[in-house]
C-alpha cells in the first residue's frame, strides 16, 4: 500500500513539475512578444490596438530614414568595454596596434527633420584609461513610431579582454584570445575562432560557437533560445537554457565528465559514453581521449544532444 501511494505521489509531482514548466514557457513567450512589440520589432495586432478614428482624406504615413558612418580610433589597451543600447557589436582580431572603430548609425521618423534630430543625438564616447578603453553609445529618447540603431565594427589586436553589453542587438566576436563577457537582452551571440574563458548570456536569442577553444571557465546561458557549440570546452563549463535546445559538437580526442538534466524534453548522446542515462538526466564520461574538464548542462524545456 505504501509503495502504491509513493508511486502515485511521484507521478503527481512529476506531472505538476511538467505543468509548471509548460506554464512558465508560455508566460516567457508572452513576455517576449510584449518586449518585441514594445521596441517595434513586431507590430501590435489590430485587435489589441485602441481604436482611433482616422480622417479618410489623410495620405498613408511615410517614414524618412537617414544614416551615416563615422570612424574613431583609440590607443591599444589590454581590455575593451563596450555598452550599446541599440545596435550590433562586431569585434575582430587583426594585425593592428590600436583599436579601430567604425560606427554606422541609422534613424527613422515621420519627417526628415525629426530623423536628422535623432541621428544627431546618437553619439559614441571613447574613454581611454590606464588598462582599458571604454566605448559608450548614447541614444536620444524615441517615440513609439521612431527607430534608431548604432552598429559598431571594431578591429583590435588579437589578444584582448572584452566586456560587451547590449540592449537590443547581436554580438559577434572573431579571432580573439583573452577573457570575454558578453550580455544582450534581445539578440544572438556568435563566437568564431576564439580562445580563452567566457561568460555568454542572452535573455532572448541564440548562442553559436564555432572553431573555438575555451580554457578555464565557460558559462553559456540563453533564457529563451538555442545553444549550439562546436568547440573544445573549458575545464569547467556551465550551459543552461530555459526554453530551447542545447547541442554540443565535441572533438573526438577529448573527454569530459558530464552531468545533465532536462526537465521536459529529450536527451541524445551520440558519442562514446560511460555512465548512466535516464529519461530526464545523464551522468558519466563522454567521448574518449584526454580528460579536459567537466560539463554541467541544465534545460527546462528542450532537447539536449552531443555529437562528434
XYZ file of C-alpha atoms in Angstrom:
308
model
C 0.000 0.000 0.000
C 2.784 2.382 0.917
C 4.580 1.589 -2.365
C 1.420 2.320 -4.366
C 0.934 5.600 -2.519
C 4.586 6.552 -3.038
C 4.335 5.818 -6.769
C 1.191 7.918 -7.026
C 2.896 10.830 -5.273
C 5.934 10.592 -7.563
C 3.737 10.614 -10.669
C 1.744 13.530 -9.294
C 4.911 15.502 -8.521
C 6.267 14.768 -11.998
C 3.027 15.927 -13.622
C 2.930 19.110 -11.552
C 6.576 19.846 -12.413
C 5.921 19.448 -16.131
C 2.765 21.561 -15.861
C 4.707 24.310 -14.082
C 7.436 24.248 -16.741
C 4.857 24.440 -19.546
C 3.067 27.377 -17.911
C 6.409 29.115 -17.354
C 7.338 28.590 -21.012
C 4.015 30.075 -22.167
C 4.497 33.056 -19.873
C 8.028 33.558 -21.217
C 6.670 33.545 -24.771
C 4.001 36.095 -23.837
C 6.529 38.380 -22.125
C 8.867 38.044 -25.107
C 6.101 39.053 -27.506
C 5.313 42.107 -25.395
C 9.004 43.062 -25.316
C 9.288 42.727 -29.087
C 6.155 44.794 -29.652
C 7.345 47.471 -27.230
C 10.561 48.028 -29.196
C 8.868 47.825 -32.571
C 10.386 44.518 -33.696
C 6.943 43.044 -34.362
C 3.727 45.014 -34.954
C 0.935 45.210 -32.428
C -2.069 43.140 -33.616
C -5.015 45.261 -34.718
C -7.307 43.563 -32.215
C -5.195 44.892 -29.315
C -4.891 48.463 -30.557
C -7.055 51.242 -29.159
C -9.480 52.233 -31.942
C -8.649 55.654 -33.363
C -10.845 57.267 -35.983
C -8.667 58.333 -38.929
C -9.703 61.078 -41.367
C -10.346 59.481 -44.739
C -8.542 62.258 -46.636
C -5.147 61.786 -44.931
C -2.430 60.094 -47.033
C -0.598 56.993 -45.817
C 2.117 57.561 -43.224
C 5.639 57.893 -44.603
C 8.907 57.361 -42.747
C 12.178 59.059 -43.521
C 15.328 57.064 -42.870
C 18.784 58.616 -42.614
C 22.135 57.024 -41.900
C 25.800 57.914 -41.650
C 29.133 56.271 -40.856
C 31.882 57.651 -38.603
C 35.372 56.329 -37.831
C 37.150 56.506 -34.476
C 40.390 55.152 -33.040
C 41.826 54.514 -29.589
C 45.160 53.521 -28.153
C 45.679 49.777 -27.775
C 44.922 48.608 -24.210
C 44.615 45.115 -22.678
C 40.851 45.452 -22.092
C 37.892 46.839 -24.036
C 34.472 47.606 -22.516
C 31.506 48.407 -24.779
C 27.965 49.453 -23.840
C 25.455 49.777 -26.695
C 21.695 50.014 -26.002
C 20.565 49.538 -29.647
C 22.695 48.023 -32.354
C 25.112 45.237 -33.175
C 28.688 44.794 -31.997
C 31.271 43.083 -34.211
C 34.777 42.670 -32.788
C 37.544 41.183 -34.922
C 41.124 40.419 -34.034
C 43.642 41.650 -36.585
C 47.273 42.716 -37.048
C 46.654 46.234 -35.722
C 48.353 48.189 -32.925
C 45.376 50.324 -31.945
C 41.605 49.954 -31.696
C 39.910 50.951 -34.950
C 36.165 51.669 -34.729
C 33.506 52.269 -37.358
C 30.056 53.309 -36.148
C 27.165 53.025 -38.602
C 24.076 54.848 -37.326
C 20.556 54.834 -38.703
C 17.478 56.797 -37.663
C 13.881 56.602 -38.871
C 10.998 59.015 -38.198
C 7.925 60.535 -39.862
C 9.866 63.533 -41.158
C 13.397 64.006 -42.428
C 13.892 66.780 -39.893
C 12.999 64.541 -36.976
C 15.141 61.708 -38.381
C 18.082 64.118 -38.548
C 17.464 65.193 -34.952
C 17.590 61.542 -33.848
C 20.721 60.944 -35.926
C 22.427 63.973 -34.351
C 21.501 62.670 -30.894
C 23.366 59.383 -31.324
C 26.913 59.622 -30.021
C 29.887 57.451 -29.129
C 32.086 58.386 -26.161
C 35.578 56.876 -26.269
C 37.397 56.911 -22.917
C 40.960 55.640 -22.551
C 42.126 54.618 -19.081
C 45.410 53.124 -17.953
C 44.458 49.497 -18.623
C 41.316 49.705 -20.771
C 39.255 51.530 -23.363
C 35.559 52.232 -22.774
C 33.064 52.787 -25.595
C 29.632 54.114 -24.617
C 26.862 54.622 -27.178
C 24.204 57.178 -26.181
C 20.745 57.278 -27.754
C 18.106 60.027 -27.727
C 14.624 59.387 -26.395
C 12.422 57.852 -29.093
C 8.696 57.965 -29.700
C 6.862 54.639 -30.277
C 6.930 55.051 -34.079
C 10.621 56.042 -34.272
C 13.664 53.815 -34.608
C 17.412 54.192 -34.188
C 20.448 51.963 -34.031
C 24.228 52.197 -33.882
C 26.235 49.261 -35.246
C 29.868 49.048 -34.137
C 32.555 47.277 -36.163
C 35.805 47.164 -34.204
C 39.267 45.905 -35.160
C 41.527 45.114 -32.223
C 44.860 43.357 -31.564
C 44.342 39.590 -31.489
C 44.891 39.311 -27.718
C 42.425 41.352 -25.642
C 39.874 41.014 -22.823
C 36.340 42.076 -23.785
C 33.215 43.117 -21.873
C 30.272 43.662 -24.228
C 26.809 44.778 -23.100
C 23.834 45.292 -25.420
C 20.169 46.058 -25.008
C 18.843 45.175 -28.466
C 21.364 43.733 -30.897
C 23.679 40.889 -31.817
C 27.260 40.197 -30.687
C 29.903 38.667 -32.938
C 33.486 38.016 -31.811
C 36.058 36.580 -34.217
C 39.754 35.697 -33.918
C 40.258 36.874 -30.324
C 42.297 35.434 -27.468
C 41.557 36.581 -23.907
C 38.644 36.709 -21.477
C 35.169 37.526 -22.742
C 31.950 38.704 -21.106
C 29.018 39.198 -23.493
C 25.481 40.127 -22.431
C 22.486 41.017 -24.620
C 18.793 41.288 -23.771
C 17.399 40.723 -27.282
C 19.926 39.285 -29.711
C 22.270 36.463 -30.631
C 25.850 35.837 -29.509
C 28.243 34.401 -32.117
C 31.845 33.310 -31.433
C 34.309 32.087 -34.051
C 37.991 31.277 -33.671
C 38.006 32.343 -30.007
C 40.356 31.143 -27.282
C 40.009 31.837 -23.555
C 37.409 31.880 -20.788
C 33.952 33.279 -21.481
C 30.616 34.233 -19.926
C 27.876 34.434 -22.572
C 24.304 35.349 -21.702
C 21.255 36.370 -23.730
C 17.691 36.755 -22.474
C 16.142 36.277 -25.927
C 18.423 34.874 -28.589
C 20.676 32.032 -29.652
C 24.307 31.331 -28.763
C 26.554 29.991 -31.538
C 30.184 28.933 -31.018
C 32.386 27.501 -33.751
C 36.091 26.626 -34.141
C 36.967 27.833 -30.634
C 38.894 26.587 -27.615
C 37.901 27.521 -24.074
C 40.386 27.403 -21.214
C 39.417 27.663 -17.527
C 35.705 28.579 -17.495
C 32.769 28.737 -19.883
C 29.268 29.863 -18.951
C 26.624 29.972 -21.707
C 23.063 30.914 -20.741
C 20.112 31.537 -23.042
C 16.885 32.214 -21.183
C 14.865 31.882 -24.388
C 16.832 30.419 -27.291
C 19.107 27.646 -28.513
C 22.761 26.968 -27.716
C 24.980 25.374 -30.378
C 28.652 24.850 -29.543
C 31.297 23.219 -31.747
C 34.493 23.702 -29.755
C 36.881 22.402 -27.125
C 35.134 23.180 -23.859
C 36.678 24.566 -20.674
C 37.914 22.912 -17.513
C 34.527 23.925 -16.079
C 31.599 24.500 -18.465
C 28.103 25.510 -17.324
C 25.433 25.502 -20.047
C 21.814 26.464 -19.399
C 18.679 27.240 -21.388
C 15.163 27.705 -20.024
C 13.330 27.320 -23.335
C 15.441 25.999 -26.197
C 17.722 23.230 -27.404
C 21.348 22.565 -26.453
C 23.654 20.887 -28.968
C 27.338 20.106 -28.415
C 29.745 19.041 -31.154
C 32.940 17.928 -29.398
C 36.402 16.855 -30.609
C 36.782 13.086 -30.744
C 40.109 13.072 -28.853
C 38.840 14.903 -25.739
C 36.709 13.511 -22.929
C 34.522 15.274 -20.379
C 32.670 14.433 -17.192
C 29.039 15.238 -17.976
C 26.128 15.921 -15.652
C 22.946 16.964 -17.438
C 19.246 17.311 -16.713
C 16.247 18.026 -18.953
C 13.011 18.752 -17.124
C 10.809 18.393 -20.208
C 12.396 17.168 -23.427
C 14.839 14.578 -24.729
C 18.492 13.548 -24.365
C 20.634 12.097 -27.150
C 24.264 11.076 -26.615
C 25.843 10.264 -29.975
C 29.426 9.823 -28.733
C 31.177 7.112 -26.701
C 29.612 7.212 -23.238
C 30.375 5.515 -19.923
C 27.764 6.246 -17.281
C 24.033 6.288 -16.585
C 21.332 7.816 -18.744
C 17.684 8.146 -17.745
C 14.698 9.867 -19.288
C 15.490 13.275 -17.802
C 19.120 13.011 -16.691
C 22.524 11.804 -17.762
C 25.780 11.411 -15.819
C 29.101 9.943 -16.852
C 32.105 10.356 -19.140
C 31.554 11.327 -22.770
C 33.975 10.962 -25.689
C 37.412 9.375 -25.494
C 40.920 10.650 -25.003
C 42.417 13.160 -22.634
C 40.109 14.318 -19.824
C 39.686 18.022 -20.498
C 37.083 19.109 -17.957
C 33.508 18.884 -16.699
C 30.186 19.910 -18.243
C 27.048 20.891 -16.346
C 24.013 21.107 -18.643
C 20.576 22.292 -17.464
C 17.479 22.534 -19.659
C 13.940 23.288 -18.554
C 12.171 22.717 -21.873
C 14.084 21.473 -24.927
C 16.321 18.750 -26.306
C 19.938 18.039 -25.358
C 22.283 16.314 -27.797
C 26.013 15.569 -28.023
C 27.720 14.556 -31.271
C 31.281 14.327 -32.560
